[in-house]
PDB file of C-alpha atoms and ligand atoms in Angstrom:
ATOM      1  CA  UNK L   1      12.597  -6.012   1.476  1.00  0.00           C
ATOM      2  CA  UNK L   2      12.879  -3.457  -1.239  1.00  0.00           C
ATOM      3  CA  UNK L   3       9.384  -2.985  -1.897  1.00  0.00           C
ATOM      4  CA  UNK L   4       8.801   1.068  -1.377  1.00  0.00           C
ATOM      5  CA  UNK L   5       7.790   2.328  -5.076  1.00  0.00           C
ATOM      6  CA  UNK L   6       6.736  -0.809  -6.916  1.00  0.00           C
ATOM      7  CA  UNK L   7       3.572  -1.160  -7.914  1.00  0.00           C
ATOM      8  CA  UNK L   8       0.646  -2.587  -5.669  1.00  0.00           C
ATOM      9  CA  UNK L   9      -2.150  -4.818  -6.429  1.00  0.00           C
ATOM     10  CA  UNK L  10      -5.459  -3.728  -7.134  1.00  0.00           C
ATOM     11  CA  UNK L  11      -7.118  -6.634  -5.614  1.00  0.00           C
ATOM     12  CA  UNK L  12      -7.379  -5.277  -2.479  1.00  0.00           C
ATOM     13  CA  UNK L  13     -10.155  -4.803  -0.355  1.00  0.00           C
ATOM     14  CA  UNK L  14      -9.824  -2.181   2.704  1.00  0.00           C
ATOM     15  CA  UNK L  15     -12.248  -2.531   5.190  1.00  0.00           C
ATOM     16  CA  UNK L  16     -10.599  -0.876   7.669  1.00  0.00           C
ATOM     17  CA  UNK L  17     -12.606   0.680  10.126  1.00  0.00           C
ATOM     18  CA  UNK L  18     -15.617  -1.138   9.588  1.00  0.00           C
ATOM     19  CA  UNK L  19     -18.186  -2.659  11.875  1.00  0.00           C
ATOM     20  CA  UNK L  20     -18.959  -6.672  10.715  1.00  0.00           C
ATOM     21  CA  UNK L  21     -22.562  -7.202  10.566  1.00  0.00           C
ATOM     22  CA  UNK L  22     -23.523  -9.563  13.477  1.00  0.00           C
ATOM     23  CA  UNK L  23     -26.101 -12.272  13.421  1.00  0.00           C
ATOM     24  CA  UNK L  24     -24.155 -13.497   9.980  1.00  0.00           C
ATOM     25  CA  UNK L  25     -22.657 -16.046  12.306  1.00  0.00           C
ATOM     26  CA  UNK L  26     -23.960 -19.049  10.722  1.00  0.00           C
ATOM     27  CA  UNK L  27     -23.620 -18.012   6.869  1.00  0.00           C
ATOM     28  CA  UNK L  28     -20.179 -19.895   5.997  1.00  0.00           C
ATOM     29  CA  UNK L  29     -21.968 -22.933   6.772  1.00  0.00           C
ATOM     30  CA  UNK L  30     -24.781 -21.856   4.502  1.00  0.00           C
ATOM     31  CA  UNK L  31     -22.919 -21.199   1.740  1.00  0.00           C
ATOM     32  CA  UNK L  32     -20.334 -24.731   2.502  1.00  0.00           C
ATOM     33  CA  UNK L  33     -17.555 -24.016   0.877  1.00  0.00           C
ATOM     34  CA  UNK L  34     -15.302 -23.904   3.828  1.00  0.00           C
ATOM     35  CA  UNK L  35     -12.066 -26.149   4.535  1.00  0.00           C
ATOM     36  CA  UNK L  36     -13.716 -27.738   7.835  1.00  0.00           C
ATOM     37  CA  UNK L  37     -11.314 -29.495   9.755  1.00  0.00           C
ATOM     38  CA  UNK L  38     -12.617 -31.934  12.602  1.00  0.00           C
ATOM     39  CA  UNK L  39     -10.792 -31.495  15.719  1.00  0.00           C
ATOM     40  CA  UNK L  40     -10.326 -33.747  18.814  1.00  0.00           C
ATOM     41  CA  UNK L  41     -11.454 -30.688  20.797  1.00  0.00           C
ATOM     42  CA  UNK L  42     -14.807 -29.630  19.352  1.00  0.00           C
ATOM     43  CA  UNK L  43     -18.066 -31.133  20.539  1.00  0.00           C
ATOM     44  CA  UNK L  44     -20.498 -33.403  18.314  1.00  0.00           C
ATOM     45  CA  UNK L  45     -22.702 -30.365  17.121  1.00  0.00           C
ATOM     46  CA  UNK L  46     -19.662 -28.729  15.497  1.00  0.00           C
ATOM     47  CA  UNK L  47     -17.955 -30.998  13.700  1.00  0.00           C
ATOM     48  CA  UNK L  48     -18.260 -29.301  10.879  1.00  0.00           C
ATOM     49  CA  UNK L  49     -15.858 -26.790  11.008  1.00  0.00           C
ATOM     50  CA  UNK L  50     -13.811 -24.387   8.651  1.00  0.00           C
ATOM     51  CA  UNK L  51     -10.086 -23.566   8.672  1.00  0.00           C
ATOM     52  CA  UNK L  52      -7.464 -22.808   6.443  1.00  0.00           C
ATOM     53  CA  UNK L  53      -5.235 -20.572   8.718  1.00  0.00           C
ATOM     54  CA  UNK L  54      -1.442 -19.637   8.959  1.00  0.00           C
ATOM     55  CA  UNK L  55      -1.761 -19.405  12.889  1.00  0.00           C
ATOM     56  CA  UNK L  56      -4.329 -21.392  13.646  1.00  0.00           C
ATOM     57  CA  UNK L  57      -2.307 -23.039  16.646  1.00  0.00           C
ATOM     58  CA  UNK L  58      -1.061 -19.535  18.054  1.00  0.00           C
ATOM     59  CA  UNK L  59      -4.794 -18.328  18.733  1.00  0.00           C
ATOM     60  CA  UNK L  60      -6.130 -21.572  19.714  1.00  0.00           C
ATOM     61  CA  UNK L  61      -4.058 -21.985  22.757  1.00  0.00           C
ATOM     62  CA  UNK L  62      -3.179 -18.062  23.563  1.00  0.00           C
ATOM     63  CA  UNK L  63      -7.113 -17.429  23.841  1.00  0.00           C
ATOM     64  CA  UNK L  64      -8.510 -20.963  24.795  1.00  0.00           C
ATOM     65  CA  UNK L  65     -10.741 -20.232  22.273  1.00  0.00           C
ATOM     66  CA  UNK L  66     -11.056 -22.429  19.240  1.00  0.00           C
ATOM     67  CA  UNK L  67     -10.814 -20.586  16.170  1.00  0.00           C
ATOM     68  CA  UNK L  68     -12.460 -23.146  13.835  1.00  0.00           C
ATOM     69  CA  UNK L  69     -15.459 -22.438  16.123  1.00  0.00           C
ATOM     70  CA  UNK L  70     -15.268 -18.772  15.836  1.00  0.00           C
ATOM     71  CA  UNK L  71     -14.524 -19.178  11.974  1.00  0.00           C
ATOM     72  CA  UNK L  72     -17.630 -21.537  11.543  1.00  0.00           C
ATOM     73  CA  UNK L  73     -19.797 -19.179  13.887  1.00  0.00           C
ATOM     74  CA  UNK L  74     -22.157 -21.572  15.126  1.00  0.00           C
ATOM     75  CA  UNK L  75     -24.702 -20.553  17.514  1.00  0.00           C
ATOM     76  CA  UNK L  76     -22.234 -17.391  18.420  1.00  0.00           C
ATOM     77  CA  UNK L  77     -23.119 -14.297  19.432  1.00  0.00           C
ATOM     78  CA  UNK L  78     -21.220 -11.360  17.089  1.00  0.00           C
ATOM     79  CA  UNK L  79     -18.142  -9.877  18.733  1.00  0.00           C
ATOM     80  CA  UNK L  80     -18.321  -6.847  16.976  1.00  0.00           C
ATOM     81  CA  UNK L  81     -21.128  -5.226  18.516  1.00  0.00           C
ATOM     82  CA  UNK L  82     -20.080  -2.204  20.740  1.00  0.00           C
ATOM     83  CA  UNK L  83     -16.155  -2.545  19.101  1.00  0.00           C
ATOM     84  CA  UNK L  84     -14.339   0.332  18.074  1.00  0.00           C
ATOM     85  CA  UNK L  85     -14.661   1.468  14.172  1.00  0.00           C
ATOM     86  CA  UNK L  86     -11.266   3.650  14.910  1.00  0.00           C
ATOM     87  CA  UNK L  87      -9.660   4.983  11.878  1.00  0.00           C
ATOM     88  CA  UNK L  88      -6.388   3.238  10.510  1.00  0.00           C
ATOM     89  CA  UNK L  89      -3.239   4.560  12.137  1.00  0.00           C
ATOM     90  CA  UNK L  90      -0.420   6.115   9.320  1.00  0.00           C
ATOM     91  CA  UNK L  91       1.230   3.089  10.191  1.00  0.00           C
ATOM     92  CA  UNK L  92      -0.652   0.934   9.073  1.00  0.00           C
ATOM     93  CA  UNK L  93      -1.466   2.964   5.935  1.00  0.00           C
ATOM     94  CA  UNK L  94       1.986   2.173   5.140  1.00  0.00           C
ATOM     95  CA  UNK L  95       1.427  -1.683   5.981  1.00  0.00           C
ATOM     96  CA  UNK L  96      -1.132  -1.604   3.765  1.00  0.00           C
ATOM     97  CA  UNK L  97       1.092  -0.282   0.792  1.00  0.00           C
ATOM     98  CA  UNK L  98       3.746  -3.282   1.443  1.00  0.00           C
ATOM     99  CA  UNK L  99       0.602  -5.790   1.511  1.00  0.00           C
ATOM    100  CA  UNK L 100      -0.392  -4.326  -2.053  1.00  0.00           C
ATOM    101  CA  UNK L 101       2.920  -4.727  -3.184  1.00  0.00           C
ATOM    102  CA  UNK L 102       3.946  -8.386  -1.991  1.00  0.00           C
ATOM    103  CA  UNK L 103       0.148  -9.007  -3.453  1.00  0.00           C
ATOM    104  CA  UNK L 104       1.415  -7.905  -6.859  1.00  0.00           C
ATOM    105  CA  UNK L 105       4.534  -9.477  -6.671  1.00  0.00           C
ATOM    106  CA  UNK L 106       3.079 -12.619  -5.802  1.00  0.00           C
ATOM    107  CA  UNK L 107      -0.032 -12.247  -8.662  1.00  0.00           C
ATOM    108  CA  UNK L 108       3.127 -11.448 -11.032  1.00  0.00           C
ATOM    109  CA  UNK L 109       4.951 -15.066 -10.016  1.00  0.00           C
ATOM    110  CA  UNK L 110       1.936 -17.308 -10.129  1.00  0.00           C
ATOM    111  CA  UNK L 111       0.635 -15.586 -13.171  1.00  0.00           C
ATOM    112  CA  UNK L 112       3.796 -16.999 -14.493  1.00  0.00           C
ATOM    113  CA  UNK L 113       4.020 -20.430 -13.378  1.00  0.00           C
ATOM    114  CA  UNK L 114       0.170 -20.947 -14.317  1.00  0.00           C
ATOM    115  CA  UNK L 115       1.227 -19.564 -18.011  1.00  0.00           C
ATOM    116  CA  UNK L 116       3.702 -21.497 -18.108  1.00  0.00           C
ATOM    117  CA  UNK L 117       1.268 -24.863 -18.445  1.00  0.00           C
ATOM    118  CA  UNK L 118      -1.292 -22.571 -20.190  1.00  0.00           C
ATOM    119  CA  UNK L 119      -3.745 -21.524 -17.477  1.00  0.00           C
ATOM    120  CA  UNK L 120      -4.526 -17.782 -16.418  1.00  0.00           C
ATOM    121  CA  UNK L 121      -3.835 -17.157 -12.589  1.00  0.00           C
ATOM    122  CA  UNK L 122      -7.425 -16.417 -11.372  1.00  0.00           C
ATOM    123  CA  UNK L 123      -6.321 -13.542  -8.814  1.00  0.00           C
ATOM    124  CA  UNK L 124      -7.715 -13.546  -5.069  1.00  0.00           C
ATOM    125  CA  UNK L 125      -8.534 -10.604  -2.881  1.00  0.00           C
ATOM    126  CA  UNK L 126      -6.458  -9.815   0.182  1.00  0.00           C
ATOM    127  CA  UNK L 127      -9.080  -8.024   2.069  1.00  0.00           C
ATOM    128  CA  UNK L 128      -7.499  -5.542   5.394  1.00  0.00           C
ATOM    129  CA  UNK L 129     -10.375  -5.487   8.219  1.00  0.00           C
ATOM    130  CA  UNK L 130     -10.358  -4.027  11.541  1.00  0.00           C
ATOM    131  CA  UNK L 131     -11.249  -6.225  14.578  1.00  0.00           C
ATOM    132  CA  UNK L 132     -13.707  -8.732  13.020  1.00  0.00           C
ATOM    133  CA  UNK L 133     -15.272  -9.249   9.462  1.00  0.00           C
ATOM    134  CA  UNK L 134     -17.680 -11.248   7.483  1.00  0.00           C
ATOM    135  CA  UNK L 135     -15.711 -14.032   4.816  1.00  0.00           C
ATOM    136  CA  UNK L 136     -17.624 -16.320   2.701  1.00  0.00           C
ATOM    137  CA  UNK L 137     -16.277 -18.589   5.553  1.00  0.00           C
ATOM    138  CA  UNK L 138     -18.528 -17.279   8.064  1.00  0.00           C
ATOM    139  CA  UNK L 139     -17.813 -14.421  10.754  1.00  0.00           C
ATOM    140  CA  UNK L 140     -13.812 -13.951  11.953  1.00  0.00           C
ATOM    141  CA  UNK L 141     -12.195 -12.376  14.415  1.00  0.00           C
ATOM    142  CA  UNK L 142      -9.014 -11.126  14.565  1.00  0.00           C
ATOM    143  CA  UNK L 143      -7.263 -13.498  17.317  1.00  0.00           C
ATOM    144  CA  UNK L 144      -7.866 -16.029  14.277  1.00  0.00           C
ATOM    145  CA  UNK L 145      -5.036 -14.482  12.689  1.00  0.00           C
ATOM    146  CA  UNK L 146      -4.536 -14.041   8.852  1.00  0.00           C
ATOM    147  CA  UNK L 147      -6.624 -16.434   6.904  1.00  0.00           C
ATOM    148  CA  UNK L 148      -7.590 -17.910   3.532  1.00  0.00           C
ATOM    149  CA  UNK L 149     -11.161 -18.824   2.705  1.00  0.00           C
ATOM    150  CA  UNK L 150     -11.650 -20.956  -0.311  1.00  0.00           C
ATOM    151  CA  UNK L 151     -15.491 -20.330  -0.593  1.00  0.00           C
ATOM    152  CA  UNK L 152     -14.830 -16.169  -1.426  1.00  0.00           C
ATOM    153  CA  UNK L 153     -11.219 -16.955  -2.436  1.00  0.00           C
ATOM    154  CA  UNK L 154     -10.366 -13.905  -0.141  1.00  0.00           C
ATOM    155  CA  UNK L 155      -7.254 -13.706   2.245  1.00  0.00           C
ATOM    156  CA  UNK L 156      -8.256 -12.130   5.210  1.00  0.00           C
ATOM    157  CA  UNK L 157      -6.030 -10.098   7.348  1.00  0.00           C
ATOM    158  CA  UNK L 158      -5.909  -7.437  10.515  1.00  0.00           C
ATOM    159  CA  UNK L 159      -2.656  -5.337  10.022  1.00  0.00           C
ATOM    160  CA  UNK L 160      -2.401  -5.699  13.924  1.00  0.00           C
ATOM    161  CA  UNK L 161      -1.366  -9.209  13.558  1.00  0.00           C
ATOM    162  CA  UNK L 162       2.137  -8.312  12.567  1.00  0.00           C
ATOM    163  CA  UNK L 163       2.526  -6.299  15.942  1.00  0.00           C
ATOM    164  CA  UNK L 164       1.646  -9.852  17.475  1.00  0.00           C
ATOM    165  CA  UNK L 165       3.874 -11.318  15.153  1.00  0.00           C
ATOM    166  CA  UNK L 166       6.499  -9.476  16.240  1.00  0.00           C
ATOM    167  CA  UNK L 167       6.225  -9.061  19.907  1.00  0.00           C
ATOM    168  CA  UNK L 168       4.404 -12.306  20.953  1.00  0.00           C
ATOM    169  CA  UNK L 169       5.700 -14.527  18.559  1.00  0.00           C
ATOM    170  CA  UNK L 170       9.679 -13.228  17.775  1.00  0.00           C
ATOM    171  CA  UNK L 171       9.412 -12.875  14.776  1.00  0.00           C
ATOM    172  CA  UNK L 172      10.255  -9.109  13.283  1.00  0.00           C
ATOM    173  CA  UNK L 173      11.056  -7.721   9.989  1.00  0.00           C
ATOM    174  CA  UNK L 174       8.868  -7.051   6.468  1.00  0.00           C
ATOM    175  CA  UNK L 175       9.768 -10.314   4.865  1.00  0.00           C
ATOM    176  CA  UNK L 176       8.568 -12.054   8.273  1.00  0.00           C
ATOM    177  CA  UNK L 177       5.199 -10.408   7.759  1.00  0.00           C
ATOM    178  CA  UNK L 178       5.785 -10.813   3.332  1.00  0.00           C
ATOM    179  CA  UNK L 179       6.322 -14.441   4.315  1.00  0.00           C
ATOM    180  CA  UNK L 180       2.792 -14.694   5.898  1.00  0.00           C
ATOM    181  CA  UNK L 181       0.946 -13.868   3.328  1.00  0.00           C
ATOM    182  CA  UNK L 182       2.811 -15.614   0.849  1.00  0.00           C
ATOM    183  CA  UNK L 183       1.959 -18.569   2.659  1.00  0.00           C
ATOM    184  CA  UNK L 184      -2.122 -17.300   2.516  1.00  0.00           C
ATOM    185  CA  UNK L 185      -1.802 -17.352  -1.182  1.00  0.00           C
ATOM    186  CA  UNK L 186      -0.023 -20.795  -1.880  1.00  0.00           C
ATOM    187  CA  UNK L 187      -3.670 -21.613  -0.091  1.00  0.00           C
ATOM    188  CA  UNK L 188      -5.278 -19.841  -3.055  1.00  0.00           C
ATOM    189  CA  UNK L 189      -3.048 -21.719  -5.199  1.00  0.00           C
ATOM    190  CA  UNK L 190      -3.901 -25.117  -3.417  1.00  0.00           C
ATOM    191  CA  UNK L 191      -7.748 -24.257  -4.232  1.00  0.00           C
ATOM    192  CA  UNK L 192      -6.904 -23.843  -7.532  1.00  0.00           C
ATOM    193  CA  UNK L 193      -4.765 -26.863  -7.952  1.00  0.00           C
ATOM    194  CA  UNK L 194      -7.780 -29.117  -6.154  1.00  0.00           C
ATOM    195  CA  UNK L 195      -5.660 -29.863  -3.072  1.00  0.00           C
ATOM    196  CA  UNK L 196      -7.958 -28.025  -0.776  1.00  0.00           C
ATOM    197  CA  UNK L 197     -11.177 -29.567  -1.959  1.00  0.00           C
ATOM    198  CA  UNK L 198      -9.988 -32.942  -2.286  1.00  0.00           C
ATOM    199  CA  UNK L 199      -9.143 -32.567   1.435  1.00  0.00           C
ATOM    200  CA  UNK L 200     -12.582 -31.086   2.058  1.00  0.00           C
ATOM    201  CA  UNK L 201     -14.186 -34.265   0.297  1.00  0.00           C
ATOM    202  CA  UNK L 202     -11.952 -36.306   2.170  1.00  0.00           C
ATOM    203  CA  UNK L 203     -12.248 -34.983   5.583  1.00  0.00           C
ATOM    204  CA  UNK L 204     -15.286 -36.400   6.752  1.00  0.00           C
ATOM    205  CA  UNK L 205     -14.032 -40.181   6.191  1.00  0.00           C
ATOM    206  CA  UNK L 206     -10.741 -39.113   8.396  1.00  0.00           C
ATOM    207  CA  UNK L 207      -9.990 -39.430  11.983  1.00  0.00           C
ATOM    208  CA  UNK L 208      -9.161 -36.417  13.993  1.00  0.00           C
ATOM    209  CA  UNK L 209      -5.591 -37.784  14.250  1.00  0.00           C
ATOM    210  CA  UNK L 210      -5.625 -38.187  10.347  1.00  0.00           C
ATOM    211  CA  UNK L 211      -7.008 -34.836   9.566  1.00  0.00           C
ATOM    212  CA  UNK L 212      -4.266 -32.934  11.216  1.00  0.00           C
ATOM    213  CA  UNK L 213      -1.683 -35.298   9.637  1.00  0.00           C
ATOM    214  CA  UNK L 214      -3.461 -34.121   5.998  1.00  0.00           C
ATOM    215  CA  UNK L 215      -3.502 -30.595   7.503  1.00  0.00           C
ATOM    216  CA  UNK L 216       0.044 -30.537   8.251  1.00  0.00           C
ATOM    217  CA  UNK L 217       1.217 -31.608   4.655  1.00  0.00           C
ATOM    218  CA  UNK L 218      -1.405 -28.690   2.879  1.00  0.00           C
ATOM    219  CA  UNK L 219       0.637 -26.161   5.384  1.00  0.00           C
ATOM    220  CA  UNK L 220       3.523 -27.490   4.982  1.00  0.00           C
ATOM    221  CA  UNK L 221       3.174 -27.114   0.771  1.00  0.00           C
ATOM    222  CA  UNK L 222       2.114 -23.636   1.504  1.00  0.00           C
ATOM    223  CA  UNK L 223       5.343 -22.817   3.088  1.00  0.00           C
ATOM    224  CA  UNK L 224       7.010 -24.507   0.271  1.00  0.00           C
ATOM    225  CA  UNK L 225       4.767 -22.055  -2.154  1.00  0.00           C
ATOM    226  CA  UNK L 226       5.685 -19.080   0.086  1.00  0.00           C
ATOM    227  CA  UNK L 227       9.389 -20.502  -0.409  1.00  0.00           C
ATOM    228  CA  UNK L 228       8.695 -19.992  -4.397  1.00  0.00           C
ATOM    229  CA  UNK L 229       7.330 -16.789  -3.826  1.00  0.00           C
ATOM    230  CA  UNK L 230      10.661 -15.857  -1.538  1.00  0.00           C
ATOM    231  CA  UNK L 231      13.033 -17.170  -4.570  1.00  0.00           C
ATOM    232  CA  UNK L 232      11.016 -15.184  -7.300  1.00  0.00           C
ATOM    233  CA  UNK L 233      11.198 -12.110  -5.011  1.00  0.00           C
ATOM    234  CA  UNK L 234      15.438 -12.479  -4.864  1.00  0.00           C
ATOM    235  CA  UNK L 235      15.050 -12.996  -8.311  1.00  0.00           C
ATOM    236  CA  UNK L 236      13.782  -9.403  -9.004  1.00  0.00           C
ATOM    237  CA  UNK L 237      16.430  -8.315  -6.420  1.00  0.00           C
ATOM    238  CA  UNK L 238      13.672  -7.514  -4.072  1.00  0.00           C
ATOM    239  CA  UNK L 239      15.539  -8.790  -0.772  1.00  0.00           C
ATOM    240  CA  UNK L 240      17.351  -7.204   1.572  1.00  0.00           C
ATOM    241  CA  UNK L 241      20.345  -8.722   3.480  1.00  0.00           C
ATOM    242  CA  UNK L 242      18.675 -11.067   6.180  1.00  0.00           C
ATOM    243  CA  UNK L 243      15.330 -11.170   4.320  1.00  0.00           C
ATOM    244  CA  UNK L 244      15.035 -15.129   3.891  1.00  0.00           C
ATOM    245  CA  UNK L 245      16.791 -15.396   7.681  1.00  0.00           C
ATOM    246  CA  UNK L 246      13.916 -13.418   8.626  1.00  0.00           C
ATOM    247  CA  UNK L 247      11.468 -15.800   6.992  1.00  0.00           C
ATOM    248  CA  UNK L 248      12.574 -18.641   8.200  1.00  0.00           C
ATOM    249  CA  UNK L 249      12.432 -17.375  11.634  1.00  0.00           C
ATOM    250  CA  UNK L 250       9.137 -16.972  11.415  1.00  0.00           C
ATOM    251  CA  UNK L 251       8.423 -20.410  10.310  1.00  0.00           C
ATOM    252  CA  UNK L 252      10.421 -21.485  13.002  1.00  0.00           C
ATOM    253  CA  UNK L 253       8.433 -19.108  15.995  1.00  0.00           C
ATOM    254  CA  UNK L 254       5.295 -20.795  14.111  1.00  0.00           C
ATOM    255  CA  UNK L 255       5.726 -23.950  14.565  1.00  0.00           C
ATOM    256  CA  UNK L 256       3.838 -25.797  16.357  1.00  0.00           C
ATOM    257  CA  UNK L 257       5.960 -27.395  18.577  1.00  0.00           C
ATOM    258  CA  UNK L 258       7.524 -24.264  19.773  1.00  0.00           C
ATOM    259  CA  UNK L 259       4.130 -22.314  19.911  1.00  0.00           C
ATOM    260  CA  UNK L 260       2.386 -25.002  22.225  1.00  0.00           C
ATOM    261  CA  UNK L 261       5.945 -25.051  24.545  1.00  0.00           C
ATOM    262  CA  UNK L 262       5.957 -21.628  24.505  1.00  0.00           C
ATOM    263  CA  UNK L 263       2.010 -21.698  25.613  1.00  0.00           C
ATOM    264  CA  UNK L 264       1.301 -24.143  27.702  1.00  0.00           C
ATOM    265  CA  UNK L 265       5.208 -25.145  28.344  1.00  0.00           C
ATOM    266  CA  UNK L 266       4.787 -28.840  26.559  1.00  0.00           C
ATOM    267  CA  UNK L 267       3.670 -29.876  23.241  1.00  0.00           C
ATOM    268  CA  UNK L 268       1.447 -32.618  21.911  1.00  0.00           C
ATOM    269  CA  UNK L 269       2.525 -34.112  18.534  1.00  0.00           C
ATOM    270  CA  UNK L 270      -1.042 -35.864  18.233  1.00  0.00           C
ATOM    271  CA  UNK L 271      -2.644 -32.199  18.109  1.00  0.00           C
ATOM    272  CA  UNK L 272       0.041 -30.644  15.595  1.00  0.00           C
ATOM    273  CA  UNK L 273      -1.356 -29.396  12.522  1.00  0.00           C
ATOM    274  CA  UNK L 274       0.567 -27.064  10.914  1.00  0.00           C
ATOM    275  CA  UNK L 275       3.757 -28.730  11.291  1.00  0.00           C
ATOM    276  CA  UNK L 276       6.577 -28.753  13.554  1.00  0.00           C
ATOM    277  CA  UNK L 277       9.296 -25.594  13.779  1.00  0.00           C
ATOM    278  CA  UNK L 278      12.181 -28.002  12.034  1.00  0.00           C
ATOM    279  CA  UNK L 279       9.055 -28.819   9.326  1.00  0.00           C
ATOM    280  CA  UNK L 280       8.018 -25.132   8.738  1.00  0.00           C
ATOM    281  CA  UNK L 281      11.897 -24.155   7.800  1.00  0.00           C
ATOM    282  CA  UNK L 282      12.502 -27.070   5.769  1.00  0.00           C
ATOM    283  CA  UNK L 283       9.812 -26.716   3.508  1.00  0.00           C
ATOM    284  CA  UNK L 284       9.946 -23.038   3.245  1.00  0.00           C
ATOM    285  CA  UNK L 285      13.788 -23.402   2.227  1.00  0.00           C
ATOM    286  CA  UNK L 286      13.334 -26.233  -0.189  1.00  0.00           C
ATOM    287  CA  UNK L 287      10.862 -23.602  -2.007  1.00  0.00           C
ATOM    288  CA  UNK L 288      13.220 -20.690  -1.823  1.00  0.00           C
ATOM    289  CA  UNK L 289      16.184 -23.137  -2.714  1.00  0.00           C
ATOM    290  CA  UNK L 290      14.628 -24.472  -6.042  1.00  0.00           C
ATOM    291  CA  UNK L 291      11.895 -21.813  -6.763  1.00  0.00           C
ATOM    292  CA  UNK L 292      10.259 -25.151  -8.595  1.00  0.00           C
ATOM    293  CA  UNK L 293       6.723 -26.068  -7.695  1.00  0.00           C
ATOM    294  CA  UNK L 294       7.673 -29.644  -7.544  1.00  0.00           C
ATOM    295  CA  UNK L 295       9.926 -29.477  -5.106  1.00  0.00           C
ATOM    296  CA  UNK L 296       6.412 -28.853  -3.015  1.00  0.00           C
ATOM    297  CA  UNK L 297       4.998 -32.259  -3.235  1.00  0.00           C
ATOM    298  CA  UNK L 298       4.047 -32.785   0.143  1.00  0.00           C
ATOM    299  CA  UNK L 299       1.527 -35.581  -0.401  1.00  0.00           C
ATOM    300  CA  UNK L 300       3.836 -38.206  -2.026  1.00  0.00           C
ATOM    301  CA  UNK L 301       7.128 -38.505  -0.112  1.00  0.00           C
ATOM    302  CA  UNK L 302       7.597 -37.904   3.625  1.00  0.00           C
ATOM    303  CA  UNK L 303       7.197 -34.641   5.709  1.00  0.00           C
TER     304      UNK L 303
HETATM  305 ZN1  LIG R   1      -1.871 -22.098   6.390  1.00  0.00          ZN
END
């Protein structure tokens, strides 16, 4: 991607280096504003979980640890006590440049669209943390990978994740790593648009099995938005030969069908909630194909 020199966005939030506060476990609950997802796999007492995350399958069965929990922070103790408050490398100084400048880029395409049927794009904060950090969604961690909460209307990411990206999970190259956090924003844009909390209000009439099938189409739509995001980016001849092969790589390594094979060496449909590898690139390319936001209707029309 030819992003060296443009500008960068100045909604963004470094917290490098910094220790999260522990004890804050509990607040996202407090403050409710979480996407809480129930899951086959939790227990009764938390059933009320959070999640909105572009990885959410990869940490849950690497670690064994359910991220939802860790999101929600129930009754947890706080990882970041005793962790390292290490300086950023240069390398990821230079990470964090392209993250302000795919930031901008994507503030400069929604600001668009929403113009375009005469709203103003309410911009959200990409904040950069180190190991763990406190979101209006409660306490993370960085094995939850990069996240959007709706309550703060923050995207949350540790730069290390696109070392993971690339060595655990195959998937190299800047407009692999552009294409995750284009896919954290069309989040932001699903808050905005009321498909996020109509699947909050929702969620507690739904069935574990139906909740992942909702879950699927919202991350589906925000691969489609990330697909937008990809065409507007050609469009200001930001892409680099193999830039959208790149991206839809990573869809495909994402997928949850090839993340729980690659795992645990089978997958289980029932469980999928991000959508399947064949899923993931389809929708992405139907948004880079048609740059329309129509094209994204996951909800009315098959998946
Ligand atoms: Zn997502």
């Amino acid at each position: 991607m030819k992003w060296r020199g443009r500008e960068r966005s100045s909604n963004i939030e470094d917290r490098r280096g910094q220790r999260a506060g522990g004890g804050l476990g509990g607040m996202g609950m407090g403050r409710g504003g979480g996407i809480r997802i129930p899951t086959g796999r939790t227990t009764g007492g938390a059933g009320g979980l959070i999640a909105i995350l572009v990885v959410l399958g990869i940490i849950w069965v690497a670690t064994g640890q359910n991220p939802l929990e860790m999101l929600a922070g129930g009754g947890q103790t706080s990882p970041a006590s005793g962790s390292s408050t290490q300086l950023p490398s240069e390398g990821q100084d230079e990470l964090a440049d392209f993250v302000g400048v795919v930031i901008k880029e994507t503030e400069n395409l929604w600001t668009e669209e929403f113009a375009a049927i005469g709203e103003d794009y309410p911009e959200p904060t990409v904040v950069l943390f180190t190991d763990s950090v406190n979101s209006g969604c409660g306490l993370a961690d960085a094995r939850t990978g990069p996240f959007y909460c709706p309550a703060d209307q923050k995207v949350y990411i540790d730069l290390s994740f696109y070392d993971q990206l690339h060595r655990e999970f195959g998937a190299p190259g800047d407009f692999a790593q552009a294409y995750v956090l284009a896919h954290e924003i069309g989040h932001h844009i699903q808050n905005l648009t009321g498909v996020l909390p109509e699947f909050n209000r929702r969620r507690a009439s739904l069935t574990p099995g139906q909740a992942n099938a909702y879950s699927v189409r919202i991350e589906l739509q925000a691969d489609c938005y990330a697909g937008i995001w990809a065409n507007y980016a050609g469009q200001e001849n930001l892409l680099d030969q193999g830039d959208a092969e790149e991206a839809i790589n990573a869809a495909n390594q994402i997928g949850d069908d090839t993340l729980q094979k690659r795992m645990q060496g089978f997958a289980v449909p029932k469980t999928f909630n991000h959508g399947t590898s064949a899923q993931r690139r389809e929708w992405f390319s139907r948004g880079f194909e048609t740059g329309d936001v129509d094209a994204c209707d996951t909800f009315s029309r098959d998946v």
